[in-house]
Each structure stands twice: as structure tokens, then as C-alpha cells.
Coordinates of N, CA and C in Angstrom, one line a residue:
M157 N 6.4 17.7 21.7 CA 6.4 18.2 20.5 C 5.7 19.8 20.5
N158 N 6.8 20.1 19.8 CA 6.1 21.8 20.0 C 6.0 22.4 18.6
G159 N 4.7 22.8 17.9 CA 4.2 22.9 16.5 C 4.8 23.9 16.0
D160 N 5.2 25.2 17.0 CA 6.0 26.7 16.3 C 7.5 26.2 16.3
D161 N 7.9 25.0 16.6 CA 9.8 24.8 15.9 C 9.4 24.8 15.0
A162 N 10.7 25.1 14.5 CA 11.0 24.6 13.1 C 11.7 23.7 12.7
I163 N 10.7 23.2 11.4 CA 11.3 22.0 11.0 C 12.6 21.6 10.4
Y164 N 12.8 22.7 9.3 CA 14.3 22.3 8.7 C 14.7 23.7 9.0
P165 N 15.1 24.3 10.3 CA 16.1 25.3 10.0 C 17.0 25.5 9.2
M166 N 17.9 26.5 9.0 CA 19.1 26.6 8.3 C 19.4 28.2 9.0
A167 N 20.9 27.9 8.6 CA 21.9 29.4 8.4 C 22.0 30.0 7.1
T168 N 21.5 31.7 7.4 CA 21.9 32.0 5.9 C 22.9 32.9 6.5
E169 N 23.4 33.9 5.2 CA 24.0 34.6 5.1 C 23.4 36.1 5.6
E170 N 22.4 36.5 4.9 CA 21.6 37.6 5.3 C 21.4 38.2 6.5
N171 N 20.6 36.9 7.3 CA 20.1 37.3 8.6 C 20.5 36.4 9.4
G172 N 21.2 35.1 9.4 CA 22.0 34.0 10.3 C 21.1 32.9 10.4
F173 N 19.9 33.2 9.9 CA 18.7 32.3 10.3 C 17.8 32.1 9.6
N174 N 16.8 31.5 9.2 CA 15.5 30.9 8.4 C 15.4 29.9 9.1
E175 N 13.8 30.2 9.9 CA 13.3 29.1 10.7 C 12.6 28.5 9.4
G176 N 12.0 28.6 8.1 CA 11.3 27.8 7.3 C 10.1 27.6 8.1
L177 N 9.6 26.4 7.6 CA 8.0 26.2 8.1 C 8.1 25.5 9.3
T178 N 7.0 25.5 10.3 CA 7.1 25.1 11.6 C 6.4 23.9 11.1
K179 N 6.5 23.0 12.4 CA 6.2 21.6 12.4 C 4.6 21.7 12.2
R180 N 3.7 22.6 12.6 CA 2.2 22.7 12.7 C 2.1 23.3 11.2
E181 N 2.7 23.5 10.2 CA 2.6 24.3 8.9 C 2.8 22.6 8.4
L182 N 3.8 22.0 8.3 CA 4.3 21.1 7.4 C 3.2 19.7 7.9
I183 N 2.9 19.6 9.0 CA 1.6 18.5 9.3 C 0.6 19.1 8.7
A184 N 0.1 20.1 8.8 CA -1.2 20.7 8.2 C -1.1 20.8 6.7
A185 N 0.2 21.1 6.1 CA 0.2 20.8 4.3 C 0.1 19.3 4.3
M186 N 0.5 18.5 5.0 CA 0.7 17.3 4.6 C -1.1 16.5 4.7
A187 N -1.8 16.8 5.6 CA -2.9 17.0 5.9 C -3.9 16.7 4.6
M188 N -3.6 18.8 4.5 CA -4.4 18.9 3.5 C -4.0 18.3 1.8
Q189 N -2.8 17.7 1.6 CA -2.6 17.1 0.3 C -3.3 15.6 0.5
G190 N -3.3 15.1 1.4 CA -4.2 13.8 1.7 C -5.6 14.4 1.0
L191 N -6.4 15.3 2.2 CA -7.9 15.7 2.1 C -8.1 15.4 0.3
L192 N -7.2 16.7 0.0 CA -7.3 16.7 -1.7 C -7.3 15.9 -2.6
A193 N -6.2 14.6 -1.8 CA -6.5 13.7 -3.1 C -7.7 12.9 -3.3
N194 N -8.5 12.9 -2.3 CA -9.7 12.5 -2.5 C -10.8 13.5 -2.8
P195 N -10.7 12.5 -4.6 CA -11.7 13.6 -5.4 C -12.9 14.2 -4.9
E196 N -13.1 13.1 -4.6 CA -14.6 13.2 -3.3 C -14.8 14.4 -2.6
M197 N -13.6 14.3 -2.0 CA -13.7 15.4 -0.8 C -13.3 16.9 -1.3
A198 N -12.1 16.7 -1.9 CA -11.8 18.0 -3.0 C -13.2 18.5 -3.5
H199 N -14.0 18.0 -4.0 CA -15.0 18.8 -4.9 C -16.6 19.2 -3.7
A200 N -16.4 18.5 -2.8 CA -17.7 18.5 -2.2 C -17.7 19.5 -0.8
I201 N -16.2 19.7 -0.6 CA -16.0 20.8 0.8 C -15.3 21.6 0.0
S202 N -15.6 22.9 1.0 CA -15.1 24.4 0.0 C -13.6 24.1 0.6
R203 N -12.8 25.0 -0.1 CA -11.5 25.2 0.0 C -10.5 25.5 2.0
G204 N -11.7 26.4 2.2 CA -11.5 26.9 3.5 C -11.8 26.1 4.5
L205 N -12.7 24.9 4.6 CA -12.9 24.4 5.3 C -12.1 22.9 5.4
I206 N -11.5 22.5 4.3 CA -10.3 21.9 4.1 C -9.1 22.4 4.6
G207 N -8.9 23.3 4.7 CA -7.6 24.3 5.3 C -8.2 24.1 6.7
K208 N -9.2 24.5 7.2 CA -9.6 23.9 8.9 C -9.2 22.8 9.3
M209 N -9.9 21.6 8.3 CA -9.6 20.9 8.9 C -8.1 19.7 9.0
A210 N -7.2 20.5 8.0 CA -6.0 20.3 7.9 C -5.5 20.8 9.1
S211 N -5.6 22.1 9.5 CA -4.8 22.5 10.7 C -5.4 21.7 12.1
S212 N -6.6 21.5 11.9 CA -7.3 20.8 13.2 C -6.6 19.4 13.4
E213 N -5.9 18.4 12.2 CA -5.9 17.4 12.3 C -4.2 17.7 13.0
A214 N -3.5 18.8 12.2 CA -2.2 19.1 12.7 C -2.3 19.3 14.2
D215 N -3.0 19.8 14.6 CA -2.9 20.5 16.0 C -3.5 18.8 16.8
N216 N -4.3 18.0 16.6 CA -4.5 16.5 16.9 C -3.2 15.9 17.2
L217 N -2.5 15.8 16.2 CA -1.3 15.0 15.9 C -0.6 15.9 17.0
I218 N -0.1 16.7 16.8 CA 0.9 17.7 17.7 C 0.7 17.5 19.2
C219 N -0.7 17.5 19.6 CA -0.9 16.9 20.7 C -0.7 15.6 21.4
Y220 N -1.3 14.7 20.2 CA -1.1 13.5 20.5 C 0.6 13.2 21.3
L221 N 1.3 13.4 19.6 CA 3.2 13.4 20.2 C 3.5 13.9 21.4
S222 N 3.1 15.3 21.9 CA 3.1 15.9 22.9 C 3.2 15.1 24.4
A223 N 2.3 14.3 24.1 CA 1.6 13.8 25.0 C 2.7 12.8 26.1
D224 N 2.3 12.5 27.5 CA 3.4 11.8 28.4 C 3.3 10.2 28.0
P225 N 3.2 9.6 27.3 CA 3.1 8.1 26.9 C 2.7 7.2 28.0
V226 N 3.6 7.5 29.6 CA 3.3 6.6 30.6 C 1.9 7.2 31.3
A227 N 1.6 8.6 31.3 CA 0.6 9.3 32.0 C -0.7 8.7 31.2
E228 N -0.5 8.4 29.7 CA -1.7 8.1 28.8 C -1.9 6.4 29.0
G229 N -0.9 5.5 29.5 CA -1.3 4.2 29.8 C -0.9 3.7 28.4
A230 N 0.7 4.3 27.6 CA 0.7 3.6 26.6 C 1.5 2.3 27.0
N231 N 2.1 1.9 28.2 CA 3.0 1.0 28.4 C 1.9 0.3 29.5
D232 N 0.9 -0.2 29.8 CA -0.1 -0.7 30.0 C -0.4 -2.1 29.8
G233 N 0.1 -2.9 28.5 CA 0.2 -3.9 27.9 C -1.5 -3.8 27.1
K234 N -2.1 -2.7 26.8 CA -3.1 -3.1 25.8 C -2.5 -2.8 24.4

């Protein structure tokens, strides 16, 4: 999985192609939404730190989804 790939690419008349959001941007936005849904988290931590946390979680998920499940032992019965 490449986090820089477009999540919802679409054809346009103006320039032929609009990439829209990347997978990383969408996952980070979803993570940020979850972090901000917790009132204690939203008020206790700065907006900049929440953005960094959301981006970090997006990168972690992309890395996890990009991993080779056989090499990681996903099929070893555990």
C-alpha cells in the first residue's frame, strides 16, 4: 500500500485528472477525527500535537498494511 496514492481519483474536463486526497491524508483525517471525538484529548493536547499524532498513526497503518503477511508470520497459526 502506498500512502501517496490517490484514494478517489477522478477524471476532469479541465486537466484530465484530479487526484484528490491521498490515502495517507484520508487515514490521518480519520485518526484526527477519532482523537478529537474524545473531549479530554481535544482539550488537553494542542492542535499541532493532535495533527502529528494523527499523521503518525496514518503512517503506522500504511506500514502495517504494506507488510508482507507471510514474512511477518501472519499465517503461522498464532
